Amino acid sequence: MTTYNPGPRIAQVGGISLSTPDLEKSLGFFRDLLGMEVVFQTEEVAYLRGYMELGHHSLVLRRSEEAIVDSYSLRVQRPEDVELFYHQLQAQDIDVIELPAGQERGRGEAIRFLWPGAGHPLELFYHLDKPEAPEEIRSKLPSNSSKRRGLGVRRIDHLNLQCAPGDMNQAEGWLRENLGFKRREFIRIPENNLVVASWMSVTPQVHDIALVANPFEKSAQLHHVAFNLENFSDLLTAADVLKDHDVQFDIGPGKHGIGQALYLYVRDPGSGHRVELYAGGYLVFDPDWEAIEWTPATVRDGLTWFGDPLEMGPDNSMAPTTNSAPLRPRVVQPV
Amino acid sequence: MTTYNPGPRIAQVGGISLSTPDLEKSLGFFRDLLGMEVVFQTEEVAYLRGYMELGHHSLVLRRSEEAIVDSYSLRVQRPEDVELFYHQLQAQDIDVIELPAGQERGRGEAIRFLWPGAGHPLELFYHLDKPEAPEEIRSKLPSNSSKRRGLGVRRIDHLNLQCAPGDMNQAEGWLRENLGFKRREFIRIPENNLVVASWMSVTPQVHDIALVANPFEKSAQLHHVAFNLENFSDLLTAADVLKDHDVQFDIGPGKHGIGQALYLYVRDPGSGHRVELYAGGYLVFDPDWEAIEWTPATVRDGLTWFGDPLEMGPDNSMAPTTNSAPLRPRVVQPV
Amino acid sequence: MTTYNPGPRIAQVGGISLSTPDLEKSLGFFRDLLGMEVVFQTEEVAYLRGYMELGHHSLVLRRSEEAIVDSYSLRVQRPEDVELFYHQLQAQDIDVIELPAGQERGRGEAIRFLWPGAGHPLELFYHLDKPEAPEEIRSKLPSNSSKRRGLGVRRIDHLNLQCAPGDMNQAEGWLRENLGFKRREFIRIPENNLVVASWMSVTPQVHDIALVANPFEKSAQLHHVAFNLENFSDLLTAADVLKDHDVQFDIGPGKHGIGQALYLYVRDPGSGHRVELYAGGYLVFDPDWEAIEWTPATVRDGLTWFGDPLEMGPDNSMAPTTNSAPLRPRVVQPV
Amino acid sequence: MTTYNPGPRIAQVGGISLSTPDLEKSLGFFRDLLGMEVVFQTEEVAYLRGYMELGHHSLVLRRSEEAIVDSYSLRVQRPEDVELFYHQLQAQDIDVIELPAGQERGRGEAIRFLWPGAGHPLELFYHLDKPEAPEEIRSKLPSNSSKRRGLGVRRIDHLNLQCAPGDMNQAEGWLRENLGFKRREFIRIPENNLVVASWMSVTPQVHDIALVANPFEKSAQLHHVAFNLENFSDLLTAADVLKDHDVQFDIGPGKHGIGQALYLYVRDPGSGHRVELYAGGYLVFDPDWEAIEWTPATVRDGLTWFGDPLEMGPDNSMAPTTNSAPLRPRVVQPV
């Protein structure tokens, strides 16, 4: 057998940490309507996961006056990859903070840095506890942590982040070259050759992270975090129920040509963060996948293949919702 | 950046080559009912793909008096991996045949060997042409090769192969150690500690290949090849239509606990090969995934979570259907 | 305009009144899992409806040591039809009891009698209150009484009742001739010309009531009461969740050829009454509909077109569950 | 038993007869894409039905230079109702034409008149042949005429017709008073008390016919004819496939609050007639159903509960498509 020592790799999107001015309302949305499990909760913070997630959490909700994104977490492939990435980042003179195990409850040691070019606070970690759900909601299927509840959110799906158009090229390239993300689909302006949106992944998903040039010229803003549902019917049921609960709809339901998934963009009533409910889509297994290119002239079908249309450009209903936090993190773990 | 030279890896299940005594009936099934595209066809052989497959084919149908599996194809991650695997296999004194580019139409150079322990003829290749579909069926979505037709088969999903119980341990271990497959779920007999079924993958799918100990003590038989549908409703529609066309049902529809997908097992009317239509299921992204263990006492829910029940043991309706071919391959490329 | 005075007619299945030895468990099933609204409740009795039912209730659960069916309610077309039916029944020397308004809460005056031949206690009424749901669960859609919750039971669908084989002919004929039910599909034994099952309706549904000859030679037993879900996906989700909650499955999911609906037969954990979850199917609009005839030789596809098979004959898992009450009713209205 | 002689009644929407400038393209749409069966065809005319329709046809396509609606057919409850309606109409001094049996192939004697106020040519008939489908497409289920094909159109669902606003009150009232249609939902302008849209049915469907005041002040125009699909997933699949075939989308997919069905409005590529694909919805069984009232202030949720929004008013993309024919009908039966 050939032996080898590959470099550090990203395995998956690990989670997101959102602050919310109204934690109770946010819990009413994520826990009661979407059906996520609250694994741990204090007065100040709650840790949640979907019913198909065995790890401790993929969503942290933290009480705060300001709705902000505290961090985007990426999980690495091997325990040693946290330290290997730390050295890689330092070698590039990137400011990196070490976060002790438990800084997010259930999570091991992590590192935090601002995504060069994009400014979003990324946290890399490997270890995540796998707590069993309480018996009354525990699933009989070992691949589910709990029984399906509410609208059936299974797991976090992907992140859609924004950066200033002028930073797009550097930020997108950095993620691909340094964290191993691959471009799956993208939008390019033929006139100036600029990429204005890029769907990238480390997994066969069409995107684990999308980066989109923000027409408002702001950087480091969240466009949305997506959670995964089993299928199209679940998404239509979610639309039905969320509409009846007066949850704010931005766009949807509709089907993206890019990724071929059904979408529904709504707002967490507690924080205003935009959440995409997401179902279906295709997987990239081909090792010679060539990134699919769209242009402004063709991308209408890419953004919306059918359904409530998603428009490009400075459409207020789809403006990025909230700022990302600076490098110095807020403490989410109760002491 | 750390540089490294990883060993060869498998990227995906590339396809299956089936011989059929009645090519016309088999085409009536795969092309007309399931909706696959015939990319190329002669009197003797047809190459087919699902509407989401950009590569030349994932299914070869070859006219033959005997219904047999000519090969199971696995696609490697990089062009050089074919040769790297060749040397690895030779270093283990495994008999390997080199197949020239075009031996299967549209495919590059490949190697062929019998899976040690299991006896199934595996072929490894990298290159696969990406022909555009004829304009009248070409999809407007670049991630689809053609428009959805018939019952909407999107792509090949996985292989379920059988071996003699006494060979199970060696065969399953060989695949994991040499081709990088990871065990995702498995059935173990507590009394003798024997693994009798193992669901393994190189992708986040719960299985790209399942290996099952054959209670009939035969080796190298196909249990089924699975094709993927978009969702549960598509699978129910497929059941409706296939039933109305008198296609033989073995088991299903039902839902596996193992993998959490909906299943329907039917027979290709031309060859008798068993085909599973498969939709949904979970994906493994966790880098610390622990293979889920079932025992005969618990596996009933694993085989069938709900629906038409799949039983363990020598149930004739689910006996493996057909033998695999020997090492020396049949020529499928017209000369 | 031609004026005319048609005789009394049945408009719809109005509801069912079940007694249960464990009211709390029954509420856990119908309210918490199936998502029905409890419109009114005391220590002894609860009134429930689906989210698409505007009337006061379609299900009464009454605490009792014995699990029994207290009544099957049919709603008449016009207010005067209650009295018109009363006279019709008396003219046939059928023993009829008058039930005062409010005997079931929210319901107007009713009459009660035992279905001649079948022995099931039928209650006919017209008036039913239409209470608004509490604001926190009230739907914004005026055609729904409340927001969709739980597994999404929309409304009662139909009743499947049993009688002794020797009574079948009389009982089935009586319902058609006197209450205006039309035969839509049926099973006949060619050897003796006996009808052994009949699907009948007063609406375009294929059946509002099915009457089935009971191979155990008992009369007046409930086979199941069916509740309606929106679509096939909802039924599969229901199977998933109910299975995970250890609710007893009898048969299903599967699809009937008769009626073309998806089925799942489970037991109310509090009472053991069998409940069918039911989705889809065809509607009969043709005025010249000819009842579809099945025989034992052909009915396998009628009972189960695909999925977990429903067998004819004395299959214990599908034996009728519970006796119907005698003519003198239990009082369900708190005094 | 009370005996009575009720007046004539309408049983169901029987069909629509459309002329098309490009019969081949129209057949490509209705037959090849939607999956309807062509029961009979000549150079000039084709008769089609959905796979759940046992009658001879529900759609007639007639070659013509002009795209027009030749007739809207309603089927009566009893054979004698054709004549009874004839006398009723004559008693109102309405001009009625008698159409001989076979004027539409497979259909018995009919009468034709212009809907007073609305001007649409209505044809009433009772008899319709029930031809078996050719063996190769015949369904094994006797409640289906043929096997499900294409996008799975099951049957005609409803008609949406337009009239000039000033005629609305008379036309809507006439249909209810004379043909027994019941108002299920409607839009009323509070300022002038005018009804501007009314969903009416003789069956438990929320509408067999909708009449909508046309903001363009024209009368006797078709807004759309709707065909029924099994469920929401089928409608999304239809959207996928029709989009890929460049069929013109007007609006959808989305879900109506009124009727609670999923909608997709597209155009027959051969004629430009608007066709709605329609799935799901609620049924009205309550004998005391009160028509649901919407106003311009509330109807946004009624028109579109979620999805691609349907706007009120002179929105060009949803203008009525084609004129209805005058009283003297075109002959559709080949001579």
GROMACS .gro file of C-alpha atoms in nm, chain D residues 37-278:
model
  242
 1042GLU     CA    1  -5.504   0.924  -2.443
 1043VAL     CA    2  -5.615   1.001  -2.796
 1044VAL     CA    3  -5.929   0.791  -2.819
 1045PHE     CA    4  -6.010   0.887  -3.175
 1046GLN     CA    5  -5.843   1.106  -3.430
 1047THR     CA    6  -5.884   1.227  -3.785
 1048GLU     CA    7  -5.701   1.490  -3.984
 1049GLU     CA    8  -5.927   1.754  -3.839
 1050VAL     CA    9  -6.013   1.653  -3.486
 1051ALA     CA   10  -5.886   1.453  -3.191
 1052TYR     CA   11  -6.073   1.326  -2.886
 1053LEU     CA   12  -5.873   1.286  -2.565
 1054ARG     CA   13  -5.922   1.174  -2.209
 1055GLY     CA   14  -5.717   1.141  -1.891
 1056TYR     CA   15  -5.613   0.802  -1.762
 1057MET     CA   16  -5.881   0.806  -1.492
 1058GLU     CA   17  -6.165   0.894  -1.725
 1059LEU     CA   18  -6.377   0.602  -1.840
 1060GLY     CA   19  -6.588   0.814  -2.076
 1061HIS     CA   20  -6.500   0.867  -2.439
 1062HIS     CA   21  -6.336   1.208  -2.398
 1063SER     CA   22  -6.315   1.523  -2.192
 1064LEU     CA   23  -6.117   1.723  -2.446
 1065VAL     CA   24  -6.180   1.780  -2.814
 1066LEU     CA   25  -5.910   1.944  -3.024
 1067ARG     CA   26  -6.028   2.072  -3.360
 1068ARG     CA   27  -5.803   2.212  -3.630
 1069SER     CA   28  -5.898   2.571  -3.713
 1070GLU     CA   29  -5.731   2.892  -3.818
 1071GLU     CA   30  -5.856   3.061  -3.507
 1072ALA     CA   31  -5.801   2.945  -3.149
 1073ILE     CA   32  -6.145   2.951  -3.000
 1074VAL     CA   33  -6.352   2.755  -2.751
 1075ASP     CA   34  -6.620   2.568  -2.937
 1076SER     CA   35  -6.809   2.452  -2.631
 1077TYR     CA   36  -6.809   2.383  -2.261
 1078SER     CA   37  -6.987   2.057  -2.189
 1079LEU     CA   38  -7.176   1.974  -1.875
 1080ARG     CA   39  -7.304   1.629  -1.808
 1081VAL     CA   40  -7.648   1.586  -1.655
 1082GLN     CA   41  -7.745   1.345  -1.380
 1083ARG     CA   42  -8.006   1.135  -1.563
 1084PRO     CA   43  -8.090   1.057  -1.925
 1085GLU     CA   44  -8.416   1.253  -1.905
 1086ASP     CA   45  -8.241   1.563  -1.771
 1087VAL     CA   46  -8.133   1.674  -2.118
 1088GLU     CA   47  -8.492   1.711  -2.222
 1089LEU     CA   48  -8.603   1.856  -1.890
 1090PHE     CA   49  -8.336   2.123  -1.916
 1091TYR     CA   50  -8.440   2.188  -2.275
 1092HIS     CA   51  -8.789   2.273  -2.160
 1093GLN     CA   52  -8.664   2.483  -1.872
 1094LEU     CA   53  -8.450   2.687  -2.106
 1095GLN     CA   54  -8.726   2.733  -2.359
 1096ALA     CA   55  -8.957   2.846  -2.082
 1097GLN     CA   56  -8.708   3.127  -2.024
 1098ASP     CA   57  -8.705   3.216  -2.394
 1099ILE     CA   58  -8.345   3.110  -2.423
 1100ASP     CA   59  -8.240   3.006  -2.769
 1101VAL     CA   60  -8.150   2.636  -2.754
 1102ILE     CA   61  -8.010   2.416  -3.027
 1103GLU     CA   62  -8.053   2.041  -3.029
 1104LEU     CA   63  -7.739   1.852  -3.121
 1105PRO     CA   64  -7.783   1.498  -3.248
 1106ALA     CA   65  -7.612   1.202  -3.089
 1107GLY     CA   66  -7.263   1.173  -3.229
 1108GLN     CA   67  -7.222   1.542  -3.304
 1109GLU     CA   68  -6.935   1.494  -3.069
 1110ARG     CA   69  -6.818   1.141  -3.125
 1111GLY     CA   70  -6.919   0.902  -2.847
 1112ARG     CA   71  -7.168   1.146  -2.701
 1113GLY     CA   72  -7.546   1.114  -2.699
 1114GLU     CA   73  -7.801   1.383  -2.778
 1115ALA     CA   74  -7.715   1.722  -2.642
 1116ILE     CA   75  -7.848   2.074  -2.624
 1117ARG     CA   76  -7.653   2.392  -2.676
 1118PHE     CA   77  -7.722   2.744  -2.558
 1119LEU     CA   78  -7.537   3.058  -2.459
 1120TRP     CA   79  -7.505   3.104  -2.085
 1121PRO     CA   80  -7.733   3.403  -2.018
 1122GLY     CA   81  -7.524   3.699  -1.913
 1123ALA     CA   82  -7.191   3.529  -1.971
 1124GLY     CA   83  -7.232   3.431  -2.336
 1125HIS     CA   84  -7.035   3.108  -2.312
 1126PRO     CA   85  -7.165   2.820  -2.527
 1127LEU     CA   86  -7.276   2.546  -2.289
 1128GLU     CA   87  -7.371   2.198  -2.402
 1129LEU     CA   88  -7.565   1.957  -2.184
 1130PHE     CA   89  -7.560   1.584  -2.246
 1131TYR     CA   90  -7.602   1.260  -2.058
 1132HIS     CA   91  -7.475   0.972  -2.262
 1133LEU     CA   92  -7.104   0.915  -2.319
 1134ASP     CA   93  -6.957   0.595  -2.460
 1135LYS     CA   94  -6.707   0.411  -2.243
 1136PRO     CA   95  -6.461   0.267  -2.488
 1137GLU     CA   96  -6.189   0.038  -2.360
 1138ALA     CA   97  -5.840   0.162  -2.425
 1139PRO     CA   98  -5.625  -0.040  -2.665
 1140GLU     CA   99  -5.476  -0.337  -2.489
 1141GLU     CA  100  -5.120  -0.207  -2.488
 1142ILE     CA  101  -5.212   0.095  -2.276
 1143ARG     CA  102  -5.516  -0.044  -2.093
 1144SER     CA  103  -5.485  -0.034  -1.716
 1145LYS     CA  104  -5.519  -0.341  -1.501
 1146LEU     CA  105  -5.722  -0.126  -1.262
 1147PRO     CA  106  -6.083  -0.105  -1.379
 1148SER     CA  107  -6.119   0.246  -1.235
 1149ASN     CA  108  -5.856   0.367  -1.480
 1150SER     CA  109  -5.912   0.359  -1.853
 1151SER     CA  110  -5.543   0.347  -1.934
 1152LYS     CA  111  -5.205   0.323  -1.769
 1153ARG     CA  112  -5.063   0.643  -1.631
 1154ARG     CA  113  -4.835   0.807  -1.888
 1155GLY     CA  114  -4.643   1.132  -1.931
 1156LEU     CA  115  -4.710   1.388  -1.661
 1157GLY     CA  116  -5.013   1.196  -1.540
 1158VAL     CA  117  -5.323   1.402  -1.622
 1159ARG     CA  118  -5.604   1.209  -1.456
 1160ARG     CA  119  -5.914   1.399  -1.564
 1161ILE     CA  120  -6.057   1.735  -1.644
 1162ASP     CA  121  -6.103   1.932  -1.325
 1163HIS     CA  122  -6.280   2.264  -1.377
 1164LEU     CA  123  -6.343   2.562  -1.605
 1165ASN     CA  124  -6.256   2.922  -1.533
 1166LEU     CA  125  -6.460   3.153  -1.752
 1167GLN     CA  126  -6.483   3.527  -1.776
 1168CYS     CA  127  -6.755   3.777  -1.839
 1169ALA     CA  128  -6.784   4.152  -1.850
 1170PRO     CA  129  -6.808   4.299  -1.499
 1171GLY     CA  130  -7.150   4.443  -1.568
 1172ASP     CA  131  -7.285   4.098  -1.656
 1173MET     CA  132  -7.134   3.920  -1.359
 1174ASN     CA  133  -7.429   3.945  -1.125
 1175GLN     CA  134  -7.681   3.812  -1.373
 1176ALA     CA  135  -7.458   3.540  -1.512
 1177GLU     CA  136  -7.348   3.405  -1.176
 1178GLY     CA  137  -7.700   3.409  -1.039
 1179TRP     CA  138  -7.837   3.234  -1.344
 1180LEU     CA  139  -7.599   2.942  -1.312
 1181ARG     CA  140  -7.681   2.893  -0.948
 1182GLU     CA  141  -8.055   2.923  -0.983
 1183ASN     CA  142  -8.097   2.724  -1.300
 1184LEU     CA  143  -7.819   2.468  -1.309
 1185GLY     CA  144  -7.792   2.407  -0.937
 1186PHE     CA  145  -7.437   2.535  -0.890
 1187LYS     CA  146  -7.353   2.637  -0.535
 1188ARG     CA  147  -7.124   2.923  -0.444
 1189ARG     CA  148  -6.827   2.793  -0.243
 1190GLU     CA  149  -6.597   3.094  -0.232
 1191PHE     CA  150  -6.628   3.441  -0.386
 1192ILE     CA  151  -6.476   3.788  -0.402
 1193ARG     CA  152  -6.697   4.085  -0.329
 1194ILE     CA  153  -6.616   4.456  -0.355
 1195PRO     CA  154  -6.749   4.607  -0.031
 1196GLU     CA  155  -6.788   4.957  -0.181
 1197ASN     CA  156  -7.040   4.854  -0.445
 1198ASN     CA  157  -7.138   4.512  -0.320
 1199LEU     CA  158  -7.042   4.357  -0.654
 1200VAL     CA  159  -6.925   4.001  -0.677
 1201VAL     CA  160  -6.625   3.993  -0.910
 1202ALA     CA  161  -6.533   3.625  -0.887
 1203SER     CA  162  -6.727   3.319  -0.784
 1204TRP     CA  163  -6.616   2.959  -0.740
 1205MET     CA  164  -6.917   2.731  -0.785
 1206SER     CA  165  -6.980   2.360  -0.799
 1207VAL     CA  166  -7.241   2.089  -0.830
 1208THR     CA  167  -6.997   1.837  -0.680
 1209PRO     CA  168  -6.795   1.852  -0.357
 1210GLN     CA  169  -6.515   2.015  -0.553
 1211VAL     CA  170  -6.472   2.376  -0.451
 1212HIS     CA  171  -6.536   2.467  -0.810
 1213ASP     CA  172  -6.649   2.295  -1.122
 1214ILE     CA  173  -6.687   2.638  -1.278
 1215ALA     CA  174  -6.540   2.969  -1.172
 1216LEU     CA  175  -6.678   3.288  -1.317
 1217VAL     CA  176  -6.458   3.595  -1.301
 1218ALA     CA  177  -6.533   3.953  -1.396
 1219ASN     CA  178  -6.300   4.049  -1.674
 1220PRO     CA  179  -6.125   4.381  -1.617
 1221PHE     CA  180  -6.091   4.417  -1.993
 1222GLU     CA  181  -6.469   4.446  -2.021
 1223LYS     CA  182  -6.494   4.165  -2.270
 1224SER     CA  183  -6.735   3.881  -2.232
 1225ALA     CA  184  -6.735   3.514  -2.313
 1226GLN     CA  185  -6.365   3.450  -2.284
 1227LEU     CA  186  -6.186   3.150  -2.147
 1228HIS     CA  187  -5.947   3.213  -1.863
 1229HIS     CA  188  -5.836   2.853  -1.834
 1230VAL     CA  189  -5.940   2.491  -1.833
 1231ALA     CA  190  -5.790   2.286  -1.551
 1232PHE     CA  191  -5.674   1.927  -1.556
 1233ASN     CA  192  -5.622   1.726  -1.243
 1234LEU     CA  193  -5.301   1.561  -1.121
 1235GLU     CA  194  -5.273   1.318  -0.834
 1236ASN     CA  195  -5.072   1.528  -0.592
 1237PHE     CA  196  -4.836   1.817  -0.527
 1238SER     CA  197  -4.527   1.621  -0.630
 1239ASP     CA  198  -4.682   1.544  -0.966
 1240LEU     CA  199  -4.742   1.913  -1.018
 1241LEU     CA  200  -4.380   1.999  -0.939
 1242THR     CA  201  -4.263   1.728  -1.177
 1243ALA     CA  202  -4.494   1.873  -1.441
 1244ALA     CA  203  -4.342   2.217  -1.384
 1245ASP     CA  204  -3.994   2.069  -1.421
 1246VAL     CA  205  -4.067   1.891  -1.744
 1247LEU     CA  206  -4.284   2.158  -1.908
 1248LYS     CA  207  -4.021   2.421  -1.831
 1249ASP     CA  208  -3.757   2.203  -1.993
 1250HIS     CA  209  -3.980   2.172  -2.301
 1251ASP     CA  210  -4.011   2.552  -2.333
 1252VAL     CA  211  -4.383   2.548  -2.269
 1253GLN     CA  212  -4.494   2.900  -2.182
 1254PHE     CA  213  -4.554   2.953  -1.811
 1255ASP     CA  214  -4.801   3.221  -1.711
 1256ILE     CA  215  -4.801   3.182  -1.334
 1257GLY     CA  216  -4.701   2.913  -1.090
 1258PRO     CA  217  -4.642   2.683  -0.929
 1259GLY     CA  218  -4.814   2.821  -0.625
 1260LYS     CA  219  -5.093   2.732  -0.386
 1261HIS     CA  220  -5.431   2.897  -0.386
 1262GLY     CA  221  -5.585   2.986  -0.052
 1263ILE     CA  222  -5.917   2.959  -0.234
 1264GLY     CA  223  -5.965   2.585  -0.281
 1265GLN     CA  224  -5.624   2.505  -0.129
 1266ALA     CA  225  -5.493   2.341  -0.444
 1267LEU     CA  226  -5.154   2.373  -0.609
 1268TYR     CA  227  -5.164   2.550  -0.945
 1269LEU     CA  228  -4.955   2.592  -1.256
 1270TYR     CA  229  -5.081   2.798  -1.548
 1271VAL     CA  230  -4.926   2.724  -1.884
 1272ARG     CA  231  -5.022   2.764  -2.249
 1273ASP     CA  232  -5.097   2.493  -2.500
 1274PRO     CA  233  -4.818   2.557  -2.751
 1275GLY     CA  234  -5.048   2.477  -3.040
 1276SER     CA  235  -5.336   2.710  -2.961
 1277GLY     CA  236  -5.236   2.948  -2.684
 1278HIS     CA  237  -5.531   2.837  -2.472
 1279ARG     CA  238  -5.436   2.859  -2.104
 1280VAL     CA  239  -5.433   2.530  -1.917
 1281GLU     CA  240  -5.411   2.498  -1.542
 1282LEU     CA  241  -5.252   2.192  -1.391
 1283TYR     CA  242  -5.420   2.143  -1.059
   0.00000   0.00000   0.00000
